[in-house]
């Protein structure tokens, strides 16, 4: 064809030279060519630059601790960085377990902080997953350890953010992380150090929160914690990083560890989801049961300390991490309240009500107004730090108001229409998905 047209054939041109591939791409190419490379599963020592150059890794890890750690406060930053960089009396952790833990943190960070992806070079969720698969993360021969359980949880969070609840891999990873944590709780807890016990309990409740969130969206995942199951001894202690390192009665030292804790917020989130789970644990649903749990959800956030209490006035001097927790707690509480209200509305229709009772309408409007206060008070980066999972919660709350206005059963409420427009405008800003991804509601 090219000869007939009298033009040069581009397929015969020499390929242009490109920049050097990173070590991970080179390792995969060597694997395909049948060569043995240091990154092969049979080798026990690995350099972290199999994931990305170290300066890129440090940017990702810093963002993880600065932005995401407030809502997933599991790791001790100082100890983690010591494993990553080494210190005077210790070497870098070059084990496969740590390599995959770092890869999972990279995947979760890239998936969560979408507006910051330009800072992360070539690191993607897919490349991190390929590395995990290459090193047989989900092999039956892999031991159940705290590192591996956290790695599985991080990857499940990353895939959920990228592909939604309905991804088969989300079900697989979330189930395996839950089973791993359940095994460690029942079989290994007594043999763990204090810091390992606390980290294990923190992961336990993060997985529980994820499962309840799935239930709220109609996706039932493997149950980690059953309703009415005792929680005594399962909630992590509210200790600072210093306390985590040296025990709950640690003597203060001159280290730079923060003298506050994110665990108060994590435990408050756990109690909020326990209220929702309890509301569903009845053989026959009733108005009285739903109303009782709605009142309990209202009360939960009234018992928080000042640094986590919601205020309609943003104070730029407030610590960023606590603002991230405030938004997470408040939006989750509003989502739970909205869900309970829509269940009440469904019951009303089943019992012959032709229109939604006024009490439900009033409470629905109050939920939307409180949500708008949050959305238009806090800066955008606070929502970014909460990850994409906050978007479907907001959309769920708005959809009930949209249905109310669409059906017009209560007349056209001007203020409700204005509120819906404001909600949609903010959603358009927050709903930042990679090209080609579809919503997962």
XYZ file of C-alpha atoms in Angstrom:
441
model
C 0.000 0.000 0.000
C 2.767 2.473 0.912
C 4.700 1.680 -2.294
C 1.567 2.198 -4.379
C 1.058 5.603 -2.805
C 4.754 6.489 -3.109
C 5.275 7.216 0.595
C 7.694 5.900 3.193
C 6.384 3.064 5.297
C 6.510 4.047 8.983
C 6.795 0.422 10.073
C 10.267 0.271 8.489
C 11.589 3.268 10.362
C 13.965 2.570 13.264
C 12.290 2.813 16.671
C 12.996 5.961 18.599
C 15.124 5.602 21.682
C 13.361 6.292 24.944
C 14.519 6.946 28.479
C 15.655 4.079 30.680
C 12.954 1.887 32.125
C 12.649 1.686 35.886
C 13.948 -1.396 37.639
C 10.490 -2.896 38.044
C 9.788 -2.809 34.297
C 13.255 -4.220 33.627
C 12.610 -7.002 36.134
C 9.337 -7.947 34.451
C 11.009 -7.959 31.035
C 13.800 -10.180 32.367
C 11.213 -12.522 33.836
C 9.476 -12.846 30.473
C 12.844 -13.527 28.832
C 13.541 -16.335 31.287
C 16.327 -14.553 33.127
C 16.793 -14.632 36.891
C 16.724 -11.217 38.534
C 17.020 -10.102 42.155
C 13.296 -9.437 42.264
C 12.347 -13.045 41.622
C 10.144 -14.730 44.260
C 12.943 -17.096 45.188
C 15.169 -14.277 46.367
C 14.699 -13.096 49.961
C 16.209 -9.624 49.589
C 14.632 -6.831 47.557
C 15.315 -3.175 46.935
C 12.320 -0.865 47.170
C 13.239 0.763 43.881
C 11.585 -2.234 42.264
C 8.465 -0.137 42.921
C 9.782 3.335 42.068
C 12.841 5.540 42.598
C 13.385 6.243 46.290
C 12.617 9.956 46.018
C 9.214 9.089 44.509
C 8.601 6.508 47.218
C 9.354 9.051 49.924
C 6.853 11.484 48.387
C 4.174 8.784 48.378
C 4.905 7.628 51.925
C 4.928 11.224 53.213
C 1.541 11.793 51.590
C 0.253 8.570 53.105
C 1.125 9.646 56.642
C 0.151 13.302 56.166
C -3.128 12.771 54.302
C -4.443 9.211 54.748
C -3.052 8.098 58.103
C -5.632 10.197 60.039
C -8.449 7.955 58.760
C -6.361 4.754 58.707
C -4.092 5.173 61.767
C -2.381 1.807 61.901
C 1.355 2.262 61.425
C 3.902 4.029 63.609
C 5.568 6.533 61.302
C 8.988 6.466 62.976
C 9.210 2.673 63.016
C 8.020 2.421 59.435
C 10.599 4.907 58.172
C 13.265 3.045 60.113
C 12.348 -0.142 58.274
C 12.365 1.759 54.985
C 15.565 3.799 55.340
C 17.523 2.117 58.115
C 19.030 3.872 61.091
C 22.293 3.811 63.030
C 21.830 0.346 64.483
C 19.503 -1.152 61.926
C 19.494 -1.925 58.250
C 16.746 -1.451 55.727
C 14.059 -4.090 55.712
C 14.586 -5.860 52.376
C 12.106 -8.684 52.971
C 9.402 -9.596 50.496
C 6.738 -8.859 53.128
C 7.941 -5.285 53.544
C 8.334 -4.766 49.801
C 4.702 -5.718 49.289
C 3.555 -3.645 52.270
C 5.209 -0.583 50.735
C 3.701 -1.439 47.344
C 0.227 -1.673 48.915
C 0.649 1.724 50.590
C 1.710 3.168 47.240
C -1.354 1.645 45.558
C -3.729 2.957 48.229
C -2.172 6.429 48.122
C -2.300 6.678 44.331
C -5.911 5.468 44.308
C -7.020 7.833 47.080
C -5.191 11.075 46.262
C -6.184 11.474 42.632
C -5.341 15.163 42.400
C -1.791 14.406 43.489
C -1.018 11.585 41.068
C 1.235 13.829 39.040
C 3.669 13.669 41.978
C 3.974 9.880 41.848
C 5.747 9.258 38.563
C 4.878 5.951 36.913
C 3.444 4.326 40.045
C -0.043 2.912 39.458
C -2.370 0.561 41.273
C -1.994 -1.976 38.447
C 1.810 -2.039 38.616
C 1.722 -2.502 42.398
C -0.764 -5.361 42.005
C 1.421 -6.994 39.360
C 4.352 -6.836 41.754
C 2.239 -8.445 44.488
C 1.078 -11.194 42.161
C 4.627 -11.755 40.964
C 5.690 -12.315 44.573
C 2.708 -14.595 45.270
C 0.957 -12.413 47.879
C -2.190 -14.540 47.672
C -0.435 -17.903 47.439
C -1.684 -20.629 49.803
C 1.887 -21.021 51.006
C 2.027 -17.418 52.292
C 2.023 -17.157 56.079
C -0.683 -15.160 57.827
C 1.145 -12.219 59.389
C 0.260 -8.712 60.511
C 2.198 -7.193 57.588
C 0.428 -9.420 55.079
C -3.017 -8.683 56.556
C -2.359 -4.937 56.322
C -1.023 -5.354 52.789
C -4.209 -7.144 51.723
C -6.352 -4.462 53.351
C -4.443 -1.665 51.597
C -4.770 -3.375 48.232
C -8.505 -3.981 48.771
C -8.904 -0.273 49.558
C -6.919 0.692 46.445
C -8.937 -1.562 44.109
C -12.189 -0.375 45.669
C -11.224 3.249 45.006
C -10.200 2.455 41.413
C -12.882 -0.026 40.334
C -15.687 0.099 42.908
C -17.374 -2.383 45.222
C -18.413 -4.681 42.395
C -14.890 -5.591 41.348
C -14.322 -9.327 41.983
C -10.845 -8.485 43.238
C -12.334 -6.225 45.934
C -14.389 -9.147 47.238
C -11.370 -11.432 47.149
C -8.943 -9.051 48.863
C -11.390 -7.803 51.481
C -12.386 -11.377 52.343
C -8.788 -12.551 52.647
C -7.797 -9.556 54.772
C -10.800 -10.155 57.065
C -10.019 -13.859 57.412
C -6.375 -13.072 58.149
C -7.295 -10.563 60.853
C -9.854 -12.919 62.381
C -7.242 -15.680 62.518
C -4.658 -13.407 64.146
C -7.199 -12.115 66.688
C -8.208 -15.599 67.794
C -4.946 -17.510 67.365
C -2.045 -15.083 67.775
C -3.161 -12.074 69.823
C -1.831 -13.304 73.174
C 1.611 -13.964 71.689
C 1.990 -10.516 70.132
C 3.810 -7.495 71.495
C 1.783 -4.511 72.704
C 2.343 -2.540 69.499
C 1.370 -5.538 67.328
C -1.812 -6.072 69.349
C -2.838 -2.447 68.967
C -2.096 -2.392 65.246
C -4.067 -5.610 64.779
C -7.108 -4.134 66.543
C -6.865 -0.974 64.451
C -6.931 -2.973 61.216
C -9.844 -5.024 62.570
C -12.050 -1.956 62.898
C -10.959 -0.447 59.602
C -12.049 -3.651 57.856
C -15.298 -3.582 59.841
C -15.935 -0.006 58.695
C -15.339 -1.036 55.092
C -17.764 -3.940 55.383
C -20.485 -1.769 56.927
C -19.957 0.807 54.176
C -20.440 -1.979 51.637
C -23.667 -3.011 53.389
C -24.930 0.573 53.349
C -24.464 0.558 49.561
C -26.169 -2.827 49.209
C -22.967 -4.850 48.760
C -22.674 -7.588 51.360
C -19.085 -8.589 52.008
C -17.735 -11.310 54.298
C -18.766 -10.440 57.876
C -15.867 -9.807 60.241
C -17.800 -8.675 63.317
C -21.353 -9.848 64.018
C -24.011 -7.661 65.599
C -24.190 -8.026 69.395
C -20.779 -9.731 69.431
C -18.888 -8.419 72.498
C -16.335 -5.703 71.729
C -14.577 -5.778 75.086
C -10.854 -6.070 74.459
C -11.230 -5.524 70.715
C -11.204 -1.712 70.600
C -7.667 -0.321 70.357
C -6.359 1.795 73.203
C -6.230 5.560 72.739
C -2.466 5.964 72.928
C -0.069 8.386 71.299
C 2.756 7.218 69.048
C 4.986 7.333 72.101
C 2.542 5.167 74.023
C 2.287 2.769 71.089
C 6.046 2.421 71.082
C 6.616 1.966 74.802
C 3.265 0.887 76.193
C 0.276 2.744 77.668
C 2.223 3.890 80.755
C 5.272 5.101 78.838
C 7.540 7.681 80.409
C 7.757 10.837 78.247
C 10.951 11.124 76.234
C 12.615 13.795 74.140
C 11.520 12.245 70.835
C 9.545 14.189 68.259
C 6.544 11.834 68.449
C 3.179 13.664 68.465
C 1.445 13.909 71.845
C -2.026 13.257 70.404
C -3.805 10.242 68.949
C -6.089 9.539 66.018
C -7.522 6.458 67.753
C -10.272 8.427 69.494
C -11.687 9.205 66.054
C -11.250 5.628 64.841
C -13.121 4.264 67.880
C -15.892 6.838 67.384
C -16.231 5.708 63.756
C -16.400 2.072 64.903
C -19.187 2.868 67.389
C -21.098 4.702 64.673
C -20.976 1.664 62.406
C -21.887 -0.605 65.342
C -25.073 1.457 65.752
C -25.940 0.965 62.098
C -25.149 -2.761 62.234
C -27.324 -3.135 65.340
C -30.206 -1.420 63.536
C -30.187 -4.187 60.921
C -29.910 -7.120 63.344
C -33.637 -7.686 63.839
C -35.881 -10.395 62.359
C -38.560 -7.856 61.393
C -37.772 -4.180 60.881
C -39.940 -1.620 62.721
C -40.327 2.163 62.904
C -39.480 2.058 66.591
C -36.195 0.211 66.022
C -35.115 2.543 63.229
C -36.087 5.661 65.195
C -34.157 4.434 68.240
C -30.994 3.894 66.188
C -31.490 7.216 64.407
C -31.466 8.922 67.808
C -28.355 6.992 68.817
C -26.586 8.050 65.620
C -27.467 11.672 66.450
C -26.038 11.316 69.940
C -22.737 9.648 68.948
C -20.993 12.757 67.655
C -22.165 14.824 70.629
C -19.789 12.842 72.825
C -16.598 13.646 70.902
C -13.672 15.667 72.286
C -13.288 19.283 71.066
C -10.701 18.479 68.376
C -13.203 16.134 66.673
C -16.441 18.014 67.329
C -18.046 19.464 64.242
C -18.275 23.233 63.936
C -19.893 25.218 61.124
C -16.958 27.635 61.202
C -13.667 26.469 59.702
C -10.576 27.367 61.706
C -7.433 27.275 59.577
C -5.379 26.779 62.748
C -7.013 23.399 63.409
C -4.725 20.459 62.800
C -5.235 19.087 59.287
C -5.430 15.459 60.413
C -8.245 16.178 62.850
C -10.154 18.086 60.152
C -9.871 14.992 57.961
C -11.320 12.900 60.791
C -14.083 15.439 61.462
C -15.275 15.229 57.867
C -15.064 11.442 57.831
C -17.099 11.135 61.038
C -19.705 13.735 60.113
C -20.327 12.528 56.546
C -20.512 8.918 57.757
C -23.001 9.875 60.466
C -25.128 11.729 57.903
C -24.969 8.729 55.558
C -26.142 6.398 58.335
C -28.968 8.769 59.263
C -30.015 9.078 55.618
C -29.991 5.303 55.180
C -32.166 4.775 58.278
C -34.594 7.461 57.063
C -35.010 5.779 53.674
C -35.668 2.463 55.403
C -38.382 4.226 57.419
C -39.804 5.636 54.182
C -39.874 2.139 52.653
C -41.737 0.813 55.709
C -44.243 3.669 55.455
C -45.032 2.772 51.839
C -45.384 -0.912 52.727
C -47.861 0.070 55.428
C -50.062 2.037 53.050
C -48.715 5.595 53.279
C -49.220 7.202 49.872
C -46.692 9.960 50.516
C -43.599 10.201 52.699
C -44.474 11.288 56.276
C -43.588 14.906 57.080
C -41.263 13.862 59.906
C -39.091 11.901 57.456
C -39.110 14.785 54.958
C -38.009 17.256 57.646
C -35.199 15.033 58.873
C -34.081 14.352 55.289
C -33.823 18.081 54.624
C -31.895 18.551 57.880
C -29.381 15.870 56.807
C -28.850 17.618 53.465
C -28.421 21.020 55.121
C -25.847 19.632 57.560
C -24.036 17.966 54.665
C -23.896 21.251 52.768
C -22.418 22.903 55.836
C -19.612 20.351 55.738
C -19.098 20.573 51.978
C -18.941 24.349 51.864
C -16.979 24.830 55.094
C -14.010 22.501 54.760
C -11.311 23.056 52.102
C -11.113 20.657 49.153
C -7.917 18.937 50.312
C -9.701 17.663 53.435
C -12.132 15.755 51.211
C -9.283 14.552 48.998
C -7.594 13.092 52.085
C -10.749 11.090 52.809
C -10.403 9.382 49.439
C -12.983 8.720 46.744
C -15.133 6.584 49.091
C -16.711 9.757 50.480
C -18.290 10.577 47.092
C -20.866 7.732 46.947
C -21.935 8.588 50.518
C -22.692 12.135 49.398
C -24.423 10.845 46.264
C -26.602 8.488 48.324
C -27.757 11.349 50.529
C -28.507 13.530 47.522
C -30.374 10.816 45.623
C -33.148 10.685 48.236
C -33.687 14.420 47.910
C -33.616 14.117 44.116
C -36.318 11.422 44.164
C -38.453 13.591 46.432
C -38.238 16.540 44.050
C -38.643 14.373 40.943
C -41.871 12.766 42.121
C -43.208 16.092 43.431
C -45.327 14.299 46.035
C -44.723 17.157 48.510
C -44.863 20.007 46.025
C -41.905 21.859 44.591
C -39.859 23.046 47.583
C -37.699 25.954 46.413
C -35.106 25.613 49.180
C -34.809 21.867 48.597
C -34.208 22.538 44.883
C -31.509 25.080 45.711
C -29.873 22.638 48.112
C -29.878 19.883 45.508
C -28.210 22.191 42.975
C -25.528 23.098 45.529
C -24.982 19.437 46.337
C -24.601 18.502 42.663
C -22.196 21.379 42.073
C -19.931 20.199 44.880
C -20.175 16.586 43.719
C -18.959 17.621 40.290
C -15.820 19.022 41.927
C -15.193 16.037 44.198
C -16.118 13.245 41.761
C -12.724 12.915 40.148
C -12.446 9.518 38.441
C -9.806 8.218 36.056
C -10.813 8.390 32.389
C -12.950 5.399 31.455
C -14.035 4.499 34.980
C -17.739 4.322 35.671
C -19.480 5.231 38.924
C -19.875 2.292 41.264
C -23.264 2.982 42.746
